Structure formats: C-alpha cells, structure tokens
Coordinates of C-alpha atoms and ligand atoms in Angstrom, one line a residue:
X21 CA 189.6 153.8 75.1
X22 CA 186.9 151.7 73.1
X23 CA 189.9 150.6 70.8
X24 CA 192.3 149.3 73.0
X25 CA 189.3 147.6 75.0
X26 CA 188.6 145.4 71.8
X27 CA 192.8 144.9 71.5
X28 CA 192.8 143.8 74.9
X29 CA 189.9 141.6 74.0
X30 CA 191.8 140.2 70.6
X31 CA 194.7 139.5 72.9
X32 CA 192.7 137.6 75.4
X33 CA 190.6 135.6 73.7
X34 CA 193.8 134.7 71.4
X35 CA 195.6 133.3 74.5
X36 CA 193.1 132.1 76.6
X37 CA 189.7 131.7 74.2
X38 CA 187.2 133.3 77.4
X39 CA 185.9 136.3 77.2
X40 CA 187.8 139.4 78.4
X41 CA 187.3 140.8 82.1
X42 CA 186.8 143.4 80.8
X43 CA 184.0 142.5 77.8
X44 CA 182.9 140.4 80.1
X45 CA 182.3 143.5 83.1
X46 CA 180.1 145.4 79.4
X47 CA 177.7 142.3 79.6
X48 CA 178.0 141.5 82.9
X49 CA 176.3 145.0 83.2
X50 CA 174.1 145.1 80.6
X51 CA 172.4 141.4 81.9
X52 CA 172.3 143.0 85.0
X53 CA 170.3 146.0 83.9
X54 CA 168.2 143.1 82.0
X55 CA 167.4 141.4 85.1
X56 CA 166.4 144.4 86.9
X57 CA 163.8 145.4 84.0
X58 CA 162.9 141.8 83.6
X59 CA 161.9 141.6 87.8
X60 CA 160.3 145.0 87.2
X61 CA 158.4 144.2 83.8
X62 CA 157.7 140.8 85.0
X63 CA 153.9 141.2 85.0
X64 CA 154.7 142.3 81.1
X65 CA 154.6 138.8 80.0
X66 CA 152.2 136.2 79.8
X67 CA 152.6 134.1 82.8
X68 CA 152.0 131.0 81.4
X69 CA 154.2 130.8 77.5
X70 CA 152.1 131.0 74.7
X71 CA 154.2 129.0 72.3
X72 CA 153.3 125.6 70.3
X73 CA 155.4 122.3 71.2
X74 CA 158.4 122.9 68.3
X75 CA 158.2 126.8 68.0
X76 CA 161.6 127.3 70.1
X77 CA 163.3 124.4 68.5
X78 CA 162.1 125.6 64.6
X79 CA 163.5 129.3 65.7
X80 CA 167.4 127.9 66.6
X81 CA 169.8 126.9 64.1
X82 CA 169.8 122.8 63.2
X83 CA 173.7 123.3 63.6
X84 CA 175.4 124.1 65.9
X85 CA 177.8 127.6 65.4
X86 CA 181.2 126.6 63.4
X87 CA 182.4 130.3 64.2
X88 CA 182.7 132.0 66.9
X89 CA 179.5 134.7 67.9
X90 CA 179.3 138.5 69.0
X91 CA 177.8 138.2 72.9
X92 CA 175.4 141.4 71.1
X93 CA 173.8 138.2 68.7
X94 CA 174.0 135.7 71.5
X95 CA 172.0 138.7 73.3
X96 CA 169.5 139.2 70.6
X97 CA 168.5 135.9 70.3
X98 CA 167.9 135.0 74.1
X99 CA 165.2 137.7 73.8
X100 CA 163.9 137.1 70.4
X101 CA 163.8 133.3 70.5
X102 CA 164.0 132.1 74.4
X103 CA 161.9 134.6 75.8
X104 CA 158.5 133.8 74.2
X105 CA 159.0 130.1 75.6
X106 CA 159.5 131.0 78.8
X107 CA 156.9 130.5 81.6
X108 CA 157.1 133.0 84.4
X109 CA 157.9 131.2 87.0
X110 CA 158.5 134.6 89.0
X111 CA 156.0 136.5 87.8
X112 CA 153.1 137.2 90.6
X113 CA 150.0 135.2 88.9
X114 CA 152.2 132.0 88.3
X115 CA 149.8 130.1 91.3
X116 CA 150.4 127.0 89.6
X117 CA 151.7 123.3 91.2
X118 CA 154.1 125.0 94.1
X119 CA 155.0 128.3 93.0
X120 CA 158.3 130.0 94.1
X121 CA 160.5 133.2 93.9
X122 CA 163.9 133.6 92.3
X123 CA 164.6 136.5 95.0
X124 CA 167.1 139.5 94.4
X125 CA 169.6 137.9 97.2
X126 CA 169.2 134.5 95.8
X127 CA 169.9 135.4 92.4
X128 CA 173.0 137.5 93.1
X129 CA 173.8 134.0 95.0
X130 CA 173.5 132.7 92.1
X131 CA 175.4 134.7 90.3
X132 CA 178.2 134.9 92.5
X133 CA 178.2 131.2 92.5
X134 CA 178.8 130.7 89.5
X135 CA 181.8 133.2 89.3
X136 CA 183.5 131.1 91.7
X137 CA 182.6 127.9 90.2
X138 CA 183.8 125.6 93.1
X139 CA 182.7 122.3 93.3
X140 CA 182.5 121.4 97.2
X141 CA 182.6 117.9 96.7
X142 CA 185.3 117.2 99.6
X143 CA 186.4 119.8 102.4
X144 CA 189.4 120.7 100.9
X145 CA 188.1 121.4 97.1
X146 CA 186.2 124.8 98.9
X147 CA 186.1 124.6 102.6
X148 CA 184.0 127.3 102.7
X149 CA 181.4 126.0 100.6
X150 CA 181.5 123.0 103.0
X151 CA 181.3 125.2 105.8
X152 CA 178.8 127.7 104.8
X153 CA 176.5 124.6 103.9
X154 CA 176.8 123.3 107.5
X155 CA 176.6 126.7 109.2
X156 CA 173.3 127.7 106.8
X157 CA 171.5 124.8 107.5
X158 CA 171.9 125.3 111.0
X159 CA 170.6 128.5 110.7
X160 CA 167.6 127.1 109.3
X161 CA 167.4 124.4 111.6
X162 CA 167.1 127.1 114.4
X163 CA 164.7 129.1 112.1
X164 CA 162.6 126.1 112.0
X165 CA 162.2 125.6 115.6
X166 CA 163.9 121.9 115.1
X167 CA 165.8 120.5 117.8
X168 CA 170.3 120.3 117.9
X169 CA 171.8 118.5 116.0
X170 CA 170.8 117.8 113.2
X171 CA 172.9 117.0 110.4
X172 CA 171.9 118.7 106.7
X173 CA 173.5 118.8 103.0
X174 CA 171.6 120.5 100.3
X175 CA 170.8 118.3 97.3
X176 CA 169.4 119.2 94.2
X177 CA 166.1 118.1 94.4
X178 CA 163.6 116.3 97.1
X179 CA 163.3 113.5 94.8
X180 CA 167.2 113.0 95.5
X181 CA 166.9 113.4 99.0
X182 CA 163.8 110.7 99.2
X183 CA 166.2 108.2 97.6
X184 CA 168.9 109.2 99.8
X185 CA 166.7 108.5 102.6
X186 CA 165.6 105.6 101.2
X187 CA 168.9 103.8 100.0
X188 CA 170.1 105.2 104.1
X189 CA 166.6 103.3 105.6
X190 CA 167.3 99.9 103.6
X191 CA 171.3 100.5 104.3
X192 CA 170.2 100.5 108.0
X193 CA 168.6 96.8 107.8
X194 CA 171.3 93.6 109.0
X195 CA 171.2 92.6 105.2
X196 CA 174.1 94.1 104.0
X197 CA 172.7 95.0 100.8
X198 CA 175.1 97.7 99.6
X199 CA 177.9 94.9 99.8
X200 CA 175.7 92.3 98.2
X201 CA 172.8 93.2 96.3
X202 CA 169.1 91.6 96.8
X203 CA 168.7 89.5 93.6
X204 CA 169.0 86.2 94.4
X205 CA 169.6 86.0 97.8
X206 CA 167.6 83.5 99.4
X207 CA 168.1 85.4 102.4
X208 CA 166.6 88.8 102.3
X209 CA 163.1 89.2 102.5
X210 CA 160.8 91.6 100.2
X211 CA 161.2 94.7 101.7
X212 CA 158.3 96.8 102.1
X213 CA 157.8 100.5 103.0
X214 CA 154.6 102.9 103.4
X215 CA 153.4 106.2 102.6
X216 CA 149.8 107.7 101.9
X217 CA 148.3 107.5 98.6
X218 CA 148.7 111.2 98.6
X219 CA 152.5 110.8 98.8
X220 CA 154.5 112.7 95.7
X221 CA 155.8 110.2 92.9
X222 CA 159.3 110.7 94.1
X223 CA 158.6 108.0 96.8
X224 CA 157.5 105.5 94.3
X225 CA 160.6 106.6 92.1
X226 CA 163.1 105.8 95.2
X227 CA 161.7 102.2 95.1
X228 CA 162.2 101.9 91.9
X229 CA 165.6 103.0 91.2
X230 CA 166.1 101.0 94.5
X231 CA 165.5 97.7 93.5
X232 CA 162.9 97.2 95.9
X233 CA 159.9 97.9 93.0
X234 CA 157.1 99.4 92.9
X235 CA 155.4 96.7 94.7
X236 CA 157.4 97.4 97.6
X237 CA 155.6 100.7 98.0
X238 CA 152.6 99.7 100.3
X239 CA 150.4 103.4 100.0
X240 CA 148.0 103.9 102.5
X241 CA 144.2 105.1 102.8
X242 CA 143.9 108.5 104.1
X243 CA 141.1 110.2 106.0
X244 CA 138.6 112.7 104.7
X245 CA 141.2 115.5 105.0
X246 CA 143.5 113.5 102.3
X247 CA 146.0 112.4 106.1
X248 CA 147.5 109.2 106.1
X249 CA 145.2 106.8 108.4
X250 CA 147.4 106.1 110.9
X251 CA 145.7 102.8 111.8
X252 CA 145.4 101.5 108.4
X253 CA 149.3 102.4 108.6
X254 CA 150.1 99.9 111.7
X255 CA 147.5 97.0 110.3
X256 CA 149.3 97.3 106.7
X257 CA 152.8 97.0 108.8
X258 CA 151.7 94.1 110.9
X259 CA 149.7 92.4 108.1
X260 CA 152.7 92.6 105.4
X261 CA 154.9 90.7 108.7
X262 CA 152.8 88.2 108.9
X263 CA 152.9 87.3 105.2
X264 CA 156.5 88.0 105.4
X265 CA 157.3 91.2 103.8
X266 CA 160.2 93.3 105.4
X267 CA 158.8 97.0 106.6
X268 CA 162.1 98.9 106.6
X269 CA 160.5 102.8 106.2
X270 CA 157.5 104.8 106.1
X271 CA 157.4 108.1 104.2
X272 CA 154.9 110.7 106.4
X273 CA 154.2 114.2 104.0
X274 CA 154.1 117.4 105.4
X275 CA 151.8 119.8 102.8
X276 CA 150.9 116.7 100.1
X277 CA 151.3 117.5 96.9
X278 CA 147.8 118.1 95.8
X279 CA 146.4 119.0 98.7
X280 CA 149.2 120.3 100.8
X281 CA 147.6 117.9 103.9
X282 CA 149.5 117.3 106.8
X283 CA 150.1 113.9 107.6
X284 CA 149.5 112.8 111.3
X285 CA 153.7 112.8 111.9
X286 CA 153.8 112.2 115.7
X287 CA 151.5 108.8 115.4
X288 CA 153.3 107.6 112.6
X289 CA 156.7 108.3 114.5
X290 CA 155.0 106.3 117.5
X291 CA 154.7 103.8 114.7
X292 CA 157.7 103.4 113.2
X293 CA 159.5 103.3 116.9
X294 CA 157.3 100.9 117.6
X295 CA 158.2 98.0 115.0
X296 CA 161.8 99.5 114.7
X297 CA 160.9 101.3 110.8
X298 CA 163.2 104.4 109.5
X299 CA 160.6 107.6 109.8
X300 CA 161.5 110.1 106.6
X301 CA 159.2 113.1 106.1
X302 CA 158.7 114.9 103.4
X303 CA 158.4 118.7 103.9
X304 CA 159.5 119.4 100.6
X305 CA 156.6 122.1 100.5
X306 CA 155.1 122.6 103.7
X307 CA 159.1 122.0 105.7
X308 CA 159.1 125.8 105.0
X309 CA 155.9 127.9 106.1
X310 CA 157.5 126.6 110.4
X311 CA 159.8 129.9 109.6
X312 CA 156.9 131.6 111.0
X313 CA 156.3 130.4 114.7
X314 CA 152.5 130.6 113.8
X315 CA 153.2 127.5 111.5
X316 CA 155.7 125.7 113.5
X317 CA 152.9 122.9 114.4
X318 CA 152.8 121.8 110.6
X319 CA 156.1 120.6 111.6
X320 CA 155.1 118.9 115.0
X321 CA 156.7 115.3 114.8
X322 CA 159.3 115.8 112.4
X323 CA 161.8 116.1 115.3
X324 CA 161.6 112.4 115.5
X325 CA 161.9 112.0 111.6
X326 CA 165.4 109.8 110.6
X327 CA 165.5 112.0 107.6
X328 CA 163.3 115.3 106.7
X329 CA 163.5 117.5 103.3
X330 CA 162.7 121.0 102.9
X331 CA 163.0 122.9 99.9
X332 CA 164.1 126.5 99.9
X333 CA 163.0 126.9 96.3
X334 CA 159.5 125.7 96.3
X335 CA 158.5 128.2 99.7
X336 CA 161.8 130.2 100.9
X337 CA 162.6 132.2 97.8
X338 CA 165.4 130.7 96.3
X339 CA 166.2 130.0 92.7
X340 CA 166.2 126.2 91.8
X341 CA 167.8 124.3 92.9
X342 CA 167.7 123.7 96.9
X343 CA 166.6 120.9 98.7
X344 CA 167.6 120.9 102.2
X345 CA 168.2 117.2 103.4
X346 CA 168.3 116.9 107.3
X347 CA 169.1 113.6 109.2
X348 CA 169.6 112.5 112.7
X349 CA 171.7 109.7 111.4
X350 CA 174.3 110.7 109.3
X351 CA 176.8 107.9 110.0
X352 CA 174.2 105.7 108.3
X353 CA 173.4 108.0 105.2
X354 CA 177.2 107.9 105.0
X355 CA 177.5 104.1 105.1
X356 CA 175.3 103.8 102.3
X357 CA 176.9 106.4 100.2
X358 CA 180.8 107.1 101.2
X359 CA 183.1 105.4 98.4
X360 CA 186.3 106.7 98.1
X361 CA 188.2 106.3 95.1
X362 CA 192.2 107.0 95.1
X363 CA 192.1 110.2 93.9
X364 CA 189.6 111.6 96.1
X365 CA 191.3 109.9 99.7
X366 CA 192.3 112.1 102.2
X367 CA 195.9 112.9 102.7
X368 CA 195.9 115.4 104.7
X369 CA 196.1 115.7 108.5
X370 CA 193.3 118.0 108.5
X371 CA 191.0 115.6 106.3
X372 CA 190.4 113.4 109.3
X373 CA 188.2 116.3 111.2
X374 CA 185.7 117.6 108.5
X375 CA 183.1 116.8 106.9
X376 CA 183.4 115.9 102.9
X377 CA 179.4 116.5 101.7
X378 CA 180.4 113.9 98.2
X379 CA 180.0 111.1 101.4
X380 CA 175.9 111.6 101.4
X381 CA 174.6 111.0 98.3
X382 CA 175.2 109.7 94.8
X383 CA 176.4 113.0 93.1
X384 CA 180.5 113.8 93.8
X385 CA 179.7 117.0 92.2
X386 CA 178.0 119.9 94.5
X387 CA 177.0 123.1 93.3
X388 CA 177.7 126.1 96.1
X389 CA 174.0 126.3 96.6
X390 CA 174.6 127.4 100.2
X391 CA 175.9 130.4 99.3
X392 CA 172.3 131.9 97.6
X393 CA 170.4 130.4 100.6
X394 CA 173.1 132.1 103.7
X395 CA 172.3 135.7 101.4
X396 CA 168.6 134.9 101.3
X397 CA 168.8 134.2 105.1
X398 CA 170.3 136.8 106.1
X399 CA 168.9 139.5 103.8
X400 CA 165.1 138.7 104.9
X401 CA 166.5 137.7 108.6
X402 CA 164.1 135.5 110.5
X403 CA 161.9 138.2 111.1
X404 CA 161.1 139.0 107.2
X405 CA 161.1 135.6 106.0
X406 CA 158.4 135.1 108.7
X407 CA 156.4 137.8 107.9
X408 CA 156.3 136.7 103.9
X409 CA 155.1 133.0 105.0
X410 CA 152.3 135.0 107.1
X411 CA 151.0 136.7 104.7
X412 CA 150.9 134.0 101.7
X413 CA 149.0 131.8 104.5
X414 CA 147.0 134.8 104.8
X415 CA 146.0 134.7 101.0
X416 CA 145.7 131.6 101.1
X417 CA 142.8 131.4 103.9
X418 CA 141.2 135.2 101.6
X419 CA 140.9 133.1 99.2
X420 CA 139.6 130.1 100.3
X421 CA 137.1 132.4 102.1
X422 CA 135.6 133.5 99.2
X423 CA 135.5 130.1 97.9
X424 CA 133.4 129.2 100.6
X425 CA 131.1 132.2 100.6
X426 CA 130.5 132.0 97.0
X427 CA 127.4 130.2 95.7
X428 CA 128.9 129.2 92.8
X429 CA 132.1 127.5 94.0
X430 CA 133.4 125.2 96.4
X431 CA 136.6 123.8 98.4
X432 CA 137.7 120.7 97.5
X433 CA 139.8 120.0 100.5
X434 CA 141.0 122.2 103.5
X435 CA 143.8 124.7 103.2
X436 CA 146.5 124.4 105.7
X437 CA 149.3 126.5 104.0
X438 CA 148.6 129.2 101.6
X439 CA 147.5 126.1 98.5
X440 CA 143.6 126.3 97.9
X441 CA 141.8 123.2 96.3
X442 CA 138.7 124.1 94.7
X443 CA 136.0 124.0 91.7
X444 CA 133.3 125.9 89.8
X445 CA 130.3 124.5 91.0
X446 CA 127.4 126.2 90.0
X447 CA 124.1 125.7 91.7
X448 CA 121.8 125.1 88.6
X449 CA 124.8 121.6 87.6
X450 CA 125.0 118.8 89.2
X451 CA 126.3 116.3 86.8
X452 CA 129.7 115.2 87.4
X453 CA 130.9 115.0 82.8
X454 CA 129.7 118.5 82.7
X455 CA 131.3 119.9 85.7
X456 CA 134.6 118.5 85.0
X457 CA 134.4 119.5 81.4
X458 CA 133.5 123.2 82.6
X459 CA 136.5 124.0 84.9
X460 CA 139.0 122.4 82.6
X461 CA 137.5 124.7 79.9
X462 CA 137.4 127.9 83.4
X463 CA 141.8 126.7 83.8
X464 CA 142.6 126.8 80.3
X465 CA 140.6 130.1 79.9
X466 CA 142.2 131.4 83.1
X467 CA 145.8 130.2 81.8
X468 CA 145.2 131.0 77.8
X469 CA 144.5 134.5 79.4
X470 CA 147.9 135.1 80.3
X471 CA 147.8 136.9 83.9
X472 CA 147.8 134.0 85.8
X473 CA 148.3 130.1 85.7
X474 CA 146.8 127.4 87.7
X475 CA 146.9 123.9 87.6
X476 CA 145.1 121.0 88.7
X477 CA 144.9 117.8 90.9
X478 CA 142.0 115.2 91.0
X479 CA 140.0 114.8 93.8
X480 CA 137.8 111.6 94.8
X481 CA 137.6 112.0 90.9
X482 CA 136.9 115.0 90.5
X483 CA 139.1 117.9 88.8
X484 CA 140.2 120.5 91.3
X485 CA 141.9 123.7 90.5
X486 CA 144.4 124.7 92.5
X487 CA 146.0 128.6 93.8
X488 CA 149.3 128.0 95.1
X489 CA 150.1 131.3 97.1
X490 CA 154.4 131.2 97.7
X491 CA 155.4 134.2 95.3
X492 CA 157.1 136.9 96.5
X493 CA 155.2 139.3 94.3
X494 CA 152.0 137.8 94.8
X495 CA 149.9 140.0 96.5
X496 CA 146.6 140.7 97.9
X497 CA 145.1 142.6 94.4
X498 CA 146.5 139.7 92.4
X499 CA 144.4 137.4 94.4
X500 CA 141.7 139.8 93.8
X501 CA 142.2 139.8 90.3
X502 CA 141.6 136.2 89.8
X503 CA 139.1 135.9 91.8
X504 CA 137.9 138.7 89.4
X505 CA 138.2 136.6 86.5
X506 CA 137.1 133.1 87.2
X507 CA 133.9 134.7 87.9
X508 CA 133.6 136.1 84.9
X509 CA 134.9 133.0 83.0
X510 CA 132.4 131.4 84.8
X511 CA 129.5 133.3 83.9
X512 CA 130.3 133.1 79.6
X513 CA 130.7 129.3 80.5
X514 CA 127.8 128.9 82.1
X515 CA 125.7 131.5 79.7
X516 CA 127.6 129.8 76.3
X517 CA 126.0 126.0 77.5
X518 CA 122.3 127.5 77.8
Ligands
PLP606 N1 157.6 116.1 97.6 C1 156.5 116.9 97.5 C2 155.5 116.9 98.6 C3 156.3 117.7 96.4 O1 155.2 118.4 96.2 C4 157.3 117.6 95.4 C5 157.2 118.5 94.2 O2 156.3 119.3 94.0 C6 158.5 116.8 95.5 C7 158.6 116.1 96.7 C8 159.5 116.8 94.5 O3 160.3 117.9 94.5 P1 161.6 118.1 93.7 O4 161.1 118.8 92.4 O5 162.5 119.0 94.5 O6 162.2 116.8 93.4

C-alpha cells in the first residue's frame, strides 16, 4: 500500500510537479494534528520571541534549494528554525497593541480558502465568494445594530480602507481630480481634512499616498479623555475656509489607538453635514465590541458615517487579514476606483446585475476572506460572539479596578473597551526620568519573562503600559497572573534603586 502510494506520488509529481492528493492528505493530516497541539500547547511558548535581530535569517540557507525537498525536511525546519521567531500572537498573555485570536472556525476558513484558491476579483471569477462577502457583511451589519443598507467589501487592512475612504471623500469634490490630477492646477484649492491627534498613522498615510500631504492633515486637540474637541473641530474647519483651504473629510475614531477613546461621532457628523465634509470613522478596534448590545453605544453616530471600518481580526476572532469596509455611498467609492481594462469587461448578460468587489479599491486581486469570517459567524452565532466581547470588557474594567485600588499604580486614561492604560507609580517617586525609566525596565521584565507581552503608548509624556484584553484564551487567571507579576517586578525595582 505504502509502495504504490510513493508510485502514485512519482507519477504525479512527474506530470504535474504538485504534490500528490494523496501525500498531500499524509501532511495535510499531520499539520492538522500540529495545529491542534500547537492551540493546545500554546501557553508552552514564550509569548513574546526570544530571538536576536538575524537569528532566523543566519539559521536558513543563503541559497535558495536547487533540488527539490522531502515535505518531512520542509517540516523539520518550520519547527526547528521558524518557531523560535515566532511571537504568539494567539497565545492568552499576548495583551500587547490590539491583541486578536486566530479562532478554530477561522482558521479552517483559512484553510479551506486556500484549497479553493479563487480570486473574487469580478462576479463571475467566484460568485460565491462575491456573494458570500455581501451576504456576511450583512450579517454583521445586523449584528452590529447598524441601520440597511449599507454597502461592505472586506479589504486587507484598515489602513487600505482609510485610503479608500479618503481617495472616495476627495473623488466626491466638483474637481475632477481622478481625471486630472492636482499638480498644477490653478484651480483646485489645498485640500484639507481632520482627525484628533489621537488618530492612527494610517490617516496621515492616506494623505500621503494621496497627494494631498501631510500638511493636508489638520489633527485636532482632544479633551482630557484623549476625544476629539468637537469645537476646536468646527473652528479649525471654518478658520482653514477663511484662509482658503478646501475641508473635504474628517476622520472621527472609535477605540483610538492608544487609548481606545471614543470620539464624540454624533457632533462631528452634525459637523460634517453642516459644511457639506465626507464623515469616515474608524472602528478599526472598537467597530467590534457593538456585537454585544451592551456596547452598541460605542458605535452611536456611525450610522451617519460615509464610510466606517471594522476589523474582524483585531476584536472578532479572525486570522489576519479582515478589515470590513462599510459605506453608504458606494457609487462614489466606485467612481473613484472602477477601471476596467479589456480583459476584465463584462460580456455577459448577467454581468450587468452584480456586483464585481475589484470596482472599490486599488487591489484587482481579493482573497476569499469572507469565507473564514461567514464560519466564525456562524460557529459563535450572535449570541457567543456577544458573550466573548462581555467578558474581555469585563477584564478589562478587573483590571483597571485594581489599578485604581492599588497604591502603587495608576490609570493613565479611562477604559472604554477591554484596553487598560496605566503606570507603576509608586508613592515614595515622584520624578517624572525615574518613573519612566522604571516601567520601561517593569515592560521589558514583564515581556523578557515570557508569559505575557505588553506594549506601550505615551501619554501627556508619559510612558503608559498598556493590557489589551481581545484574546480568545485570555482569561480571568491570566489577568490574575499579571497582575501577579508586575507587582512583584515592581517591588525588586523599587528595592534594586534603594
Ligand atoms: N485604526 C486604528 C484605530 C488602529 O488601532 C489600527 C491598528 O492598530 C489601524 C487603524 C490600522 O489597522 P490595520 O493594521 O488593519 O491597517
């Protein structure tokens, strides 16, 4: 049986060069076995990779392979030489920037995805991948509480979807700018457009890779609770007129970056209606947590948004990538992006009715991410995917609980989702060098350490850890744990410097 296995392999790989079904069935198997030891063992590993910059690239070959290699060596090396440089994104103390899941239903999507292989870059080159995408957003429309219709495609990233929504917002001006540029027109106006200085870089990348420049990003003060100022919004807007700048957008954030703070969504909607500006928000983190109805207000406002992103693999389990871009105006996304070359025109009858997703954005290739996000949907159901937001949110407000309680430690801003911002302040320190010094030292202890990993933002000045709760296997003795442990960090720091 064995033999004629490896002549049917021989025979295959001689005519076609792929692997046999058949061979390929023996790995198929055996990765699968590795992945369920892997989820199971994940706590195993040092969360955070303990490797020097060069180790991986000394351990692989300068060369690449003449002849072809057994799958069994291929095998070898992924866990001799990539697996020490790999940081465990799913393991349950990864709390660092947003952490995420690659959940069992997303990563058979995954898997199943790439079997097929389709690239659902018009209707007809995988209809259902075109479908599916439609359908599973508006699944997660409902999910979200957010009001029919609303038009989505999946992107890679939220950085892609902020330039979408960017290039769609300047698109939507009289200026014709797709057809003729901006540089050196005498009659188009600098164009200007706004979002809080707590805004993620992708917003000042869009403007960039824009033409419209950095300077064309006008970031606004926020209040004590790190909010856009909606005020200091409408006097920018009406200032920048006057000295004749072109607002053509504002970019409102729904769980900031650092801070996961909510901007104030429904004034700056008011806003933008007002003086006529395209409203994108960014819910690239905090889109997700309105799964549960308790958190459906972080999304209050949205509903008015042009454009909104959520991403299902920062806070809804799924592998990267999945960004979920949502727009009320999808004939003007598609005016800025729908080019259709010879090869790609419809011919047809059918073409005329659907939708061909290559028509709202830059990238003609699409990966059949829907597919892992309609099996994560539907394997958690509303109610489950729910209940896992509640209880990271839960964590989240444990945690920052003991923050506040503790004597030694403080908040560094509030804690709307399950992200807490906070420091080692003991009460005996007050200078600002020595207390910056000390929690870097208390995060790269905490990190070196290997059951967890954190990372940091600045705030006012001042370095902030930060526990982002959105694992999966994060739970409530993890949290424990660490809590655990930064207290005894502290306590050598603080004994080592007297
Ligand atoms: N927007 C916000 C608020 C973010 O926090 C991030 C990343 O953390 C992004 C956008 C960019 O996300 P992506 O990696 O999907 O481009």
């Amino acid at each position: 049986m064995q033999e004629r296995q490896y002549l049917d392999t021989a025979q295959q790989s001689a005519s076609t060069g792929d692997m046999h079904p058949e061979e390929f069935r023996t790995y198929a198997h055996q990765v699968v076995d590795w992945i369920a030891d892997y989820l199971i063992n994940v706590e195993s590993y040092p969360v955070f990779a303990q490797t020097a910059p060069g180790d991986i690239r000394r351990a692989l070959p300068a060369h690449p392979p003449a002849e072809p290699e057994s799958m069994e060596s291929i095998l070898v090396d992924f866990e001799r030489v990539i697996m020490p440089g790999i940081t465990h994104w799913n393991a349950p103390g990864f709390l660092a920037y947003f952490s995420n899941t690659g959940s069992g239903p997303g990563i058979l999507g995954e898997v199943l995805s790439a079997a097929l292989n389709v690239n659902a870059m018009l209707w007809r080159t995988s209809p259902a991948a075109t479908e599916l995408e439609q359908v599973t957003l508006d699944w997660l429309r409902q999910m979200l509480g957010l009001p029919y219709p609303l038009f989505g495609v999946i992107n890679d990233t939220a950085s892609s979807g902020t330039l979408y929504a960017l290039a769609a917002a300047r698109e939507a001006l009289p200026l014709h700018i797709r057809q003729q540029g901006m540089a050196g027109r005498a009659d188009v106006p600098r164009l200007r457009y706004y979002a809080s200085q707590e805004a993620h870089s992708s917003v000042d990348k869009a403007g960039i890779v824009l033409g419209i420049g950095q300077e064309g990003l006008r970031k606004i003060g926020v209040d004590s609770e790190f909010r856009m100022d909606a005020a200091q919004l409408e006097q920018a807007i009406q200032e920048d007129i006057a000295a004749g700048w072109q607002p053509f957008a504002v970019v409102a954030t729904t769980g900031t970056t650092s801070t996961t703070s909510i901007d104030p969504v429904p004034q700056i909607a008011a806003i933008c209606e007002r003086y006529g500006l395209w409203l994108h928000a960014d819910g690239a983190y905090g889109g997700s947590a309105a799964v549960d109805p308790e958190m459906r207000w972080t999304l209050a406002g949205c509903e008015r948004a042009d454009t909104l992103i959520i991403n299902p693999h920062k806070w809804l389990f799924t592998p990267v990538d999945c960004s979920v871009f949502y727009t009320r105006k999808p004939d003007v996304v598609k005016a800025a992006f729908s080019l259709v070359p010879e090869y790609l025109r419809n011919t047809a009858s059918t073409d005329d009715e659907v939708t061909n997703l290559m028509d709202y954005g830059t990238s003609l290739g699409r990966r059949f991410r829907s597919l892992k996000l309609w099996m994560i949907l539907r394997y958690f159901g509303h109610v489950g995917l729910a209940a896992r937001i509640h209880e990271h949110v839960r964590l989240g407000q444990l945690f920052a609980r003991w923050v506040d309680e503790s004597p030694n430690f403080e908040r560094m801003a509030p804690t709307p989702f399950s992200t807490v911002c906070f420091r080692a302040h003991p009460q005996s320190m007050d200078d600002e060098t020595r207390l910056e010094t000390l929690n870097e030292r208390i995060m790269n202890r905490v990190n070196a350490a290997g059951h967890f990993f954190l990372s940091h933002t600045k705030l006012h000045g001042k370095f902030t850890m930060r526990v982002a709760i959105g694992n999966l296997r994060t739970t409530e003795q993890h949290i424990r744990e660490l809590w655990q442990e930064l207290q005894t960090i502290l306590a050598t720091e603080v004994a080592l410097e007297q």
